[in-house]
Amino acid sequence: MPGIWKRVWHEKTDAESDIVSQVWGSSEDSTSSTAPPAQMAPASKNIGIFSATAMGVSLMMGSGIFSTPASILKLVGTPSMALVLWALGAVISFGGATAFIELGLMYRRNGGTMRFLAHAFPRPKLMLAFLFSWAMIVCIRPGAIAANGPVIGKYWLYAAGQSDSSGWQARGVGFGCITFVTALNIVSAKWSLRLINLLTVIKVVVILIIVITGIVAAAGGIRVEHNDNWSRGFSGTRGDARDYASALTKVFWAYDGFTNLVYSLGELRRPERNLPWSISASVVVVGILYILANVAFFIVVPIDVAINSEEILAAEFTFRVFGQSVGQVALPIFIGLSVLGTICAQTYGVSRLLDSTNEVGFIPYGRRFCGNHAKLGTPIYSLVAIYALTLLYLFAPPPGKVFDLLVDFVQWSTWLFYGLTAAGAIVLRYTKPNHPLRTFKSFHPLNILFIAFCVYITVFPFVPPTSDTSDAPYPFYLSPLLGVVATLAGLIPWYFRMYWWPKKTGVNLMAWIESEDAEDVHGAGFGEQDSEQRVGLVNESELEDVKEGQTRTVVDGKQADGEQIHVR
């Protein structure tokens, strides 16, 4: 038992203390030398297999399973069809997860999908990688964190006996939670991971309690109001294609998170073992628990009550099963804590992505700020930037159906780029068939199924519904349209950064692609420990930085003063 406890909370090996610094490319945006700022330090190997699995489970098993089953039921009409969609979501997500495992092992650096798209689709001028970074940093992750914050508020206010938990009170609670998580991530990466681990355990226990009590209720061990939710089968199932697209969007919102680990690959120990096991385990475990939790919900809660409960269906379930003290107070508090774990995982992952986009030069002057603080070991500037954007999404929308709007808004861009990334895995299998770090191969039929559903949930939200939507709080096309506009808006900074700026300065912002490919070929010959800390092998012409007459030349991984440059 002490050994298990130590692995869960400390997970420290000798490799963790090894410092792996970064390649700092051209500093065309800096007025100083090309070296990283003195107060910045590289990332260390903080993530073991338990934390890696927890990062996926914690993000996947967030607000989705507690807040979307009622909305999905309303869209498809029956619990039986809703269950089919939840099972389908697990299979499709696993197909996508295998593509991310293959790509993650090929490109073992922080940044994840940004780097995958850059290597798979480098033309024109890293457009897809840039647009993904833009959408994820400006829209997807801040919007998702902002959507989760009020969900915590609703559950905790429900536990406090507040009859009206919508609006600014729930947002106020969300603001406090988001602020706490950001502060913890700034102070300590290790304690952030430990909190993720703890909250992951809590949320798995909460789901297991819901599943077990639902089974006991079905067996007659707990007296609940009888309903015909399951006996009716598929009778009453709706057939609107657009409603199914919206329902699948919410299903995949709940499954979104299996990619979270890839943004922190540079901090993952033993990726050959830990990456496949952690991502696969997170999808399988979460899929099984989701299906069983939905069965339990609709054993206990009648359809009309479930639909009207909206985001607090789980609280309604616990109230009916356990009564006032436990059902309305204790479990809603723990459900709120489980959503807090999701915010922790989201914040940790996206801050590493923003740091990576700074590192490769996508953001002007970004190389002044990327990297970890020397004392705290965390990407402070990236965390503060994400925090500011999150607060914008949290407080800007008016009160009302903010959760559904934000979910659909961020999901359109999310699954567009997920589908493109899975397609990139197929493309790279043919364009780079002998990549030395491809130690895992995904199953292409599953990848294609994943891509097909990504296309489906990005196209059909624009199809007009057949039912009357006059009482809808906003037009059916508003959320996906906002996703399209927000994503395409990134073309403006992309043009100026990747075309206009290089023409003006002569800086090559694509050189890091070839440098990483060369480094992978060189590094694949090392053992596991060495491959994680290998010296970058780059071309002299690619990393010769010129700024105001000052020149720094890097040849075969060494600077002129003999200092080695390592790659994170």
JSON list of C-alpha atoms in Angstrom, two decimals, residues 13 46 95 99 186 229 234 349 455 480 498 514 516 534 568:
[
{"chain": "A", "resi": 13, "resn": "THR", "atom": "CA", "xyz": [12.37, 8.71, -10.79]},
{"chain": "A", "resi": 46, "resn": "ASN", "atom": "CA", "xyz": [6.92, 15.17, -14.39]},
{"chain": "A", "resi": 95, "resn": "GLY", "atom": "CA", "xyz": [-10.43, 5.01, -33.40]},
{"chain": "A", "resi": 99, "resn": "ALA", "atom": "CA", "xyz": [-4.16, 7.93, -34.50]},
{"chain": "A", "resi": 186, "resn": "ILE", "atom": "CA", "xyz": [1.62, 28.74, -11.72]},
{"chain": "A", "resi": 229, "resn": "ASN", "atom": "CA", "xyz": [-37.75, 4.60, -19.73]},
{"chain": "A", "resi": 234, "resn": "PHE", "atom": "CA", "xyz": [-36.90, 2.77, -29.24]},
{"chain": "A", "resi": 349, "resn": "GLY", "atom": "CA", "xyz": [-2.56, 20.91, -21.27]},
{"chain": "A", "resi": 455, "resn": "VAL", "atom": "CA", "xyz": [-17.17, 15.41, -40.94]},
{"chain": "A", "resi": 480, "resn": "PRO", "atom": "CA", "xyz": [-21.34, 26.25, -35.50]},
{"chain": "A", "resi": 498, "resn": "MET", "atom": "CA", "xyz": [3.85, 33.34, -42.04]},
{"chain": "A", "resi": 514, "resn": "GLU", "atom": "CA", "xyz": [13.13, 19.98, -40.93]},
{"chain": "A", "resi": 516, "resn": "GLU", "atom": "CA", "xyz": [12.82, 18.14, -35.82]},
{"chain": "A", "resi": 534, "resn": "ARG", "atom": "CA", "xyz": [18.88, 13.57, -27.18]},
{"chain": "A", "resi": 568, "resn": "ARG", "atom": "CA", "xyz": [12.43, 19.42, -25.21]}
]
